[in-house]
Coordinates of C-alpha atoms and ligand atoms in Angstrom, one line a residue:
M9 CA -36.0 -18.5 -45.2
K10 CA -35.3 -19.8 -41.7
K11 CA -32.5 -22.4 -41.6
P12 CA -33.9 -25.8 -40.4
M13 CA -33.2 -26.8 -36.8
V14 CA -29.7 -28.4 -36.4
V15 CA -29.0 -31.3 -34.0
A16 CA -25.4 -31.5 -32.7
T17 CA -24.0 -34.5 -30.8
I18 CA -20.3 -33.7 -30.7
L19 CA -18.7 -30.7 -29.2
E20 CA -17.0 -29.5 -32.5
E21 CA -20.4 -29.5 -34.2
L22 CA -22.0 -27.6 -31.4
R23 CA -19.3 -24.9 -31.4
S24 CA -19.3 -24.4 -35.2
E25 CA -23.2 -24.3 -35.3
R26 CA -23.3 -22.0 -32.3
S27 CA -20.9 -19.6 -34.0
L28 CA -23.4 -19.1 -36.8
L29 CA -26.2 -18.1 -34.5
S30 CA -27.3 -14.4 -34.2
E31 CA -27.2 -12.8 -30.8
P32 CA -28.8 -12.8 -28.3
V33 CA -28.7 -16.5 -27.8
G34 CA -31.2 -18.0 -25.3
F35 CA -30.5 -21.5 -23.8
V36 CA -32.9 -24.0 -22.2
P37 CA -31.0 -27.0 -20.6
T38 CA -33.2 -30.1 -20.2
M39 CA -33.1 -33.8 -19.6
G40 CA -35.6 -34.4 -22.3
Y41 CA -39.1 -36.0 -22.2
L42 CA -40.4 -32.5 -22.8
H43 CA -43.7 -31.5 -21.2
D44 CA -45.5 -28.2 -21.0
G45 CA -43.3 -26.9 -18.3
H46 CA -40.2 -27.2 -20.5
L47 CA -42.2 -25.8 -23.4
S48 CA -43.0 -22.7 -21.4
L49 CA -39.3 -22.0 -20.9
I50 CA -38.6 -22.5 -24.6
R51 CA -41.5 -20.3 -25.6
R52 CA -40.1 -17.5 -23.3
A53 CA -36.6 -18.0 -24.8
V54 CA -38.0 -17.8 -28.3
E55 CA -39.9 -14.6 -27.4
E56 CA -36.9 -12.9 -25.7
C57 CA -33.9 -14.0 -27.9
V58 CA -33.0 -14.0 -31.6
S59 CA -31.6 -17.6 -31.4
V60 CA -32.5 -20.5 -29.1
V61 CA -30.5 -23.5 -28.1
V62 CA -32.0 -26.5 -26.2
S63 CA -29.9 -29.3 -24.7
I64 CA -31.2 -32.8 -24.0
F65 CA -28.9 -34.7 -21.7
V66 CA -29.9 -37.1 -18.9
N67 CA -26.9 -36.2 -16.7
P68 CA -25.7 -39.3 -14.9
T69 CA -23.7 -37.3 -12.3
Q70 CA -26.8 -35.8 -10.7
F71 CA -28.4 -39.1 -10.0
G72 CA -27.7 -41.1 -6.8
P73 CA -26.8 -44.8 -7.0
K74 CA -30.3 -45.8 -5.9
E75 CA -32.1 -43.2 -8.1
D76 CA -33.9 -43.5 -11.4
L77 CA -31.1 -42.9 -14.0
A78 CA -31.8 -46.1 -15.9
T79 CA -35.6 -45.7 -16.0
Y80 CA -35.7 -41.9 -16.5
P81 CA -38.2 -41.4 -19.4
R82 CA -36.8 -40.6 -22.8
D83 CA -38.4 -39.7 -26.1
I84 CA -35.9 -38.0 -28.4
E85 CA -38.0 -38.3 -31.6
G86 CA -41.0 -36.7 -29.9
D87 CA -38.8 -34.0 -28.3
L88 CA -37.2 -33.1 -31.6
R89 CA -40.6 -32.7 -33.2
K90 CA -41.8 -30.3 -30.5
L91 CA -38.5 -28.3 -30.6
E92 CA -38.7 -28.0 -34.4
S93 CA -42.3 -26.7 -34.3
M94 CA -41.4 -24.1 -31.7
G95 CA -38.6 -22.5 -33.8
V96 CA -35.6 -23.7 -31.9
N97 CA -32.4 -23.2 -33.9
L98 CA -30.0 -25.7 -32.4
V99 CA -30.4 -28.8 -30.2
W100 CA -27.4 -30.2 -28.3
I101 CA -27.7 -33.9 -27.5
P102 CA -24.3 -35.0 -26.2
T103 CA -23.5 -38.6 -25.0
S104 CA -22.1 -39.3 -21.6
E105 CA -18.7 -40.0 -23.2
V106 CA -18.7 -36.5 -24.8
M107 CA -19.6 -34.9 -21.4
Y108 CA -17.5 -37.1 -19.1
P109 CA -14.7 -38.7 -21.2
G110 CA -12.4 -41.2 -19.5
G111 CA -10.1 -39.5 -17.0
Y112 CA -12.7 -36.8 -16.2
Q113 CA -11.9 -35.2 -12.8
T114 CA -13.2 -31.6 -12.5
W115 CA -16.3 -30.6 -10.5
V116 CA -18.1 -27.4 -9.6
D117 CA -19.4 -27.3 -6.0
V118 CA -21.6 -24.6 -4.4
E119 CA -21.0 -25.0 -0.7
T120 CA -23.7 -23.7 1.8
L121 CA -26.8 -23.4 -0.4
T122 CA -26.6 -27.1 -1.3
L123 CA -26.6 -28.3 2.3
P124 CA -30.3 -28.3 3.2
L125 CA -33.4 -29.8 1.5
E126 CA -32.6 -31.6 -1.8
G127 CA -28.9 -31.4 -1.2
K128 CA -29.2 -33.1 2.2
L129 CA -31.4 -36.0 0.9
R130 CA -29.6 -36.4 -2.5
P131 CA -25.8 -36.2 -1.7
G132 CA -23.8 -35.2 -4.7
H133 CA -26.9 -34.2 -6.7
F134 CA -26.1 -30.5 -6.9
R135 CA -22.4 -31.1 -7.6
G136 CA -23.6 -33.0 -10.7
V137 CA -26.1 -30.3 -11.7
T138 CA -23.7 -27.3 -11.3
T139 CA -20.9 -29.2 -13.1
V140 CA -23.1 -30.1 -16.1
V141 CA -24.6 -26.7 -16.3
V142 CA -21.2 -25.0 -16.4
K143 CA -20.1 -27.5 -19.1
L144 CA -23.3 -26.8 -21.1
F145 CA -22.9 -23.0 -20.7
N146 CA -19.3 -23.3 -21.9
G147 CA -20.5 -25.1 -25.1
V148 CA -23.5 -22.9 -25.8
L149 CA -22.2 -19.5 -24.5
P150 CA -25.8 -18.2 -23.9
G151 CA -26.7 -14.6 -23.1
K152 CA -29.7 -15.9 -21.1
A153 CA -30.5 -19.3 -19.7
Y154 CA -34.0 -20.4 -18.6
F155 CA -34.9 -22.5 -15.6
G156 CA -38.2 -23.5 -13.9
Q157 CA -39.1 -22.4 -10.4
K158 CA -40.3 -25.9 -9.7
D159 CA -36.7 -26.8 -8.9
A160 CA -36.4 -23.9 -6.5
Q161 CA -33.2 -24.9 -4.8
Q162 CA -31.6 -25.7 -8.2
V163 CA -32.4 -22.2 -9.3
A164 CA -30.9 -20.7 -6.2
V165 CA -27.7 -22.8 -6.5
I166 CA -27.3 -21.9 -10.2
R167 CA -27.8 -18.2 -9.5
Q168 CA -25.2 -18.4 -6.8
M169 CA -22.8 -20.3 -9.1
T170 CA -23.1 -17.8 -11.9
R171 CA -22.4 -14.9 -9.5
D172 CA -19.5 -16.7 -7.8
L173 CA -17.8 -17.7 -11.1
N174 CA -18.5 -14.5 -13.0
I175 CA -20.5 -16.4 -15.7
P176 CA -21.8 -13.8 -18.1
T177 CA -25.2 -15.5 -18.5
E178 CA -28.5 -14.0 -17.2
I179 CA -30.5 -16.6 -15.3
V180 CA -34.2 -16.3 -16.1
V181 CA -36.6 -18.1 -13.8
C182 CA -40.0 -19.1 -15.1
P183 CA -43.2 -20.0 -13.1
I184 CA -44.3 -23.5 -12.3
I185 CA -46.7 -24.9 -14.9
R186 CA -49.4 -27.1 -13.4
E187 CA -51.9 -29.7 -14.6
P188 CA -55.6 -28.7 -14.2
D189 CA -55.8 -30.3 -10.7
G190 CA -52.7 -28.3 -9.6
L191 CA -50.0 -31.1 -9.9
A192 CA -46.7 -29.4 -11.0
M193 CA -45.6 -30.7 -14.4
S194 CA -42.6 -33.1 -14.2
S195 CA -41.2 -35.8 -16.4
R196 CA -41.4 -38.1 -13.3
N197 CA -45.3 -37.8 -13.3
A198 CA -45.1 -40.4 -16.0
Y199 CA -44.2 -43.0 -13.4
L200 CA -47.4 -42.5 -11.4
D201 CA -50.2 -45.1 -11.6
P202 CA -53.7 -43.8 -11.9
D203 CA -54.4 -43.9 -8.2
Q204 CA -51.1 -42.2 -7.3
R205 CA -51.7 -39.6 -10.0
K206 CA -55.0 -38.7 -8.5
A207 CA -53.6 -38.7 -5.0
A208 CA -50.7 -36.4 -6.0
A209 CA -53.1 -33.5 -6.4
V210 CA -52.9 -33.2 -2.6
L211 CA -49.5 -31.5 -2.9
F212 CA -50.7 -28.3 -4.4
L213 CA -53.8 -28.3 -2.2
A214 CA -51.6 -28.5 0.9
L215 CA -49.3 -25.7 -0.3
T216 CA -52.2 -23.4 -1.2
N217 CA -53.9 -24.2 2.1
A218 CA -50.7 -22.9 3.9
K219 CA -50.5 -20.0 1.5
D220 CA -54.1 -19.0 2.5
A221 CA -53.1 -19.2 6.2
Y222 CA -50.1 -17.0 5.4
G223 CA -52.5 -14.6 3.7
K224 CA -54.6 -14.5 6.8
G225 CA -51.6 -13.5 8.9
E226 CA -49.9 -16.8 10.0
R227 CA -46.2 -16.1 10.4
N228 CA -45.1 -19.1 12.5
G229 CA -42.9 -21.4 10.4
E230 CA -43.7 -24.5 12.4
N231 CA -47.5 -23.9 12.2
L232 CA -47.2 -23.6 8.4
R233 CA -45.1 -26.8 8.1
V234 CA -47.7 -28.6 10.3
L235 CA -50.6 -27.4 8.1
V236 CA -48.9 -28.8 5.0
R237 CA -48.0 -32.1 6.7
E238 CA -51.4 -32.7 8.1
M239 CA -53.1 -32.4 4.8
I240 CA -50.5 -34.6 3.0
V241 CA -50.5 -37.3 5.7
A242 CA -54.3 -37.6 5.3
E243 CA -53.6 -39.0 1.8
S244 CA -52.7 -42.6 2.4
L245 CA -50.6 -43.1 -0.8
A246 CA -48.3 -40.1 0.1
E247 CA -45.2 -40.5 2.1
I248 CA -43.6 -37.2 3.1
Q249 CA -39.8 -36.8 2.9
Y250 CA -39.7 -33.2 4.0
V251 CA -41.8 -30.1 4.4
S252 CA -39.8 -27.0 4.6
C253 CA -40.6 -23.4 5.4
A254 CA -37.3 -21.5 4.7
D255 CA -35.9 -18.1 4.0
F256 CA -36.0 -17.7 0.2
G257 CA -32.5 -16.4 -0.1
T258 CA -30.6 -18.7 2.4
L259 CA -32.9 -21.7 2.4
Q260 CA -32.5 -21.9 6.2
E261 CA -35.6 -23.1 8.2
L262 CA -37.6 -20.3 9.8
D263 CA -39.3 -20.1 13.2
T264 CA -40.9 -16.7 12.3
L265 CA -41.5 -15.5 8.7
T266 CA -40.2 -11.9 8.2
G267 CA -39.6 -11.7 4.4
K268 CA -39.8 -13.7 1.2
T269 CA -40.2 -17.4 2.1
L270 CA -40.0 -20.7 0.2
L271 CA -42.5 -23.4 1.3
S272 CA -41.2 -26.6 -0.3
I273 CA -42.0 -30.3 -0.1
A274 CA -40.7 -33.7 -1.3
V275 CA -43.2 -36.5 -1.2
F276 CA -43.1 -40.1 -2.4
F277 CA -46.0 -41.8 -4.1
G278 CA -44.8 -45.4 -4.2
K279 CA -41.3 -45.2 -5.7
T280 CA -41.9 -41.8 -7.4
R281 CA -40.5 -38.8 -5.6
L282 CA -42.2 -35.5 -6.4
I283 CA -41.1 -32.0 -5.3
D284 CA -43.2 -28.8 -5.3
N285 CA -43.1 -25.4 -3.8
I286 CA -44.9 -22.1 -3.4
V287 CA -43.4 -18.7 -2.6
L288 CA -44.8 -16.6 0.2
V289 CA -44.3 -12.8 -0.2
Ligands
PAF5 O1 -33.5 -29.3 -14.3 C1 -33.0 -30.2 -15.1 O2 -33.7 -30.7 -16.0 C2 -31.6 -30.6 -14.9 O3 -31.2 -30.5 -13.5 C3 -30.6 -29.7 -15.7 C4 -30.6 -28.2 -15.3 C5 -31.0 -29.8 -17.2 C6 -29.2 -30.2 -15.5 O4 -29.0 -31.5 -15.9

């Protein structure tokens, strides 16, 4: 009979329970409030690995001082019910004190890839992400770790970090899961009021409109950025932070598209900041 799911909150407990798991071990790091996007990563991990570990930790070091750390949605009981029903073996729910005890002073910083896009607008964000991901990996020691393509720059930065630091974990990237109207699933969608929620469908429409233009032969980066902008600006509840058309590998803005390209956006609806992207190949 399968052992019931175990929940660990201190590092010693995590290490001893981890040592009992059969290989290969798959890992899905999350900040909780699990939606179908997270569940798709967990499903993939369950399919591909013998044991699966999920972490739930709202990592304070990746939030800026004016960001939504205090209000970030949480539902541990609901999350645990979902994880148990999916056959997850071990859940790691550390506290901030466990992750960042007094006197903490070590950080992981990926240099160039973190400069544009999210890194430019959210200073320190990726330093917090990469540091916590290394700490989570060091506790869980996964063979494979699963991340969503929705956070495209996060994925690029984590891949770079695992290569640079010789971390023996395979990074598996899973497709964006969308609501029926195309809105990418995100825990932050819970902040949207009904009008904002309806308006937010414009994001995917704008990205697909640009993808169609690309399909018809448009290769000018600025023209694609303008196409996306014009459609989003027409939605009065949307306030654009950036529209980017960048090289998929370097994340540098493109004048002319020649290879794999990341079209990505950050847009406010009221105080809620949403990101989305589409890959042009
Ligand atoms: O993508 C997220 O939910 C977070 O950035 C992660 C990877 C769990 C690190 O806190």
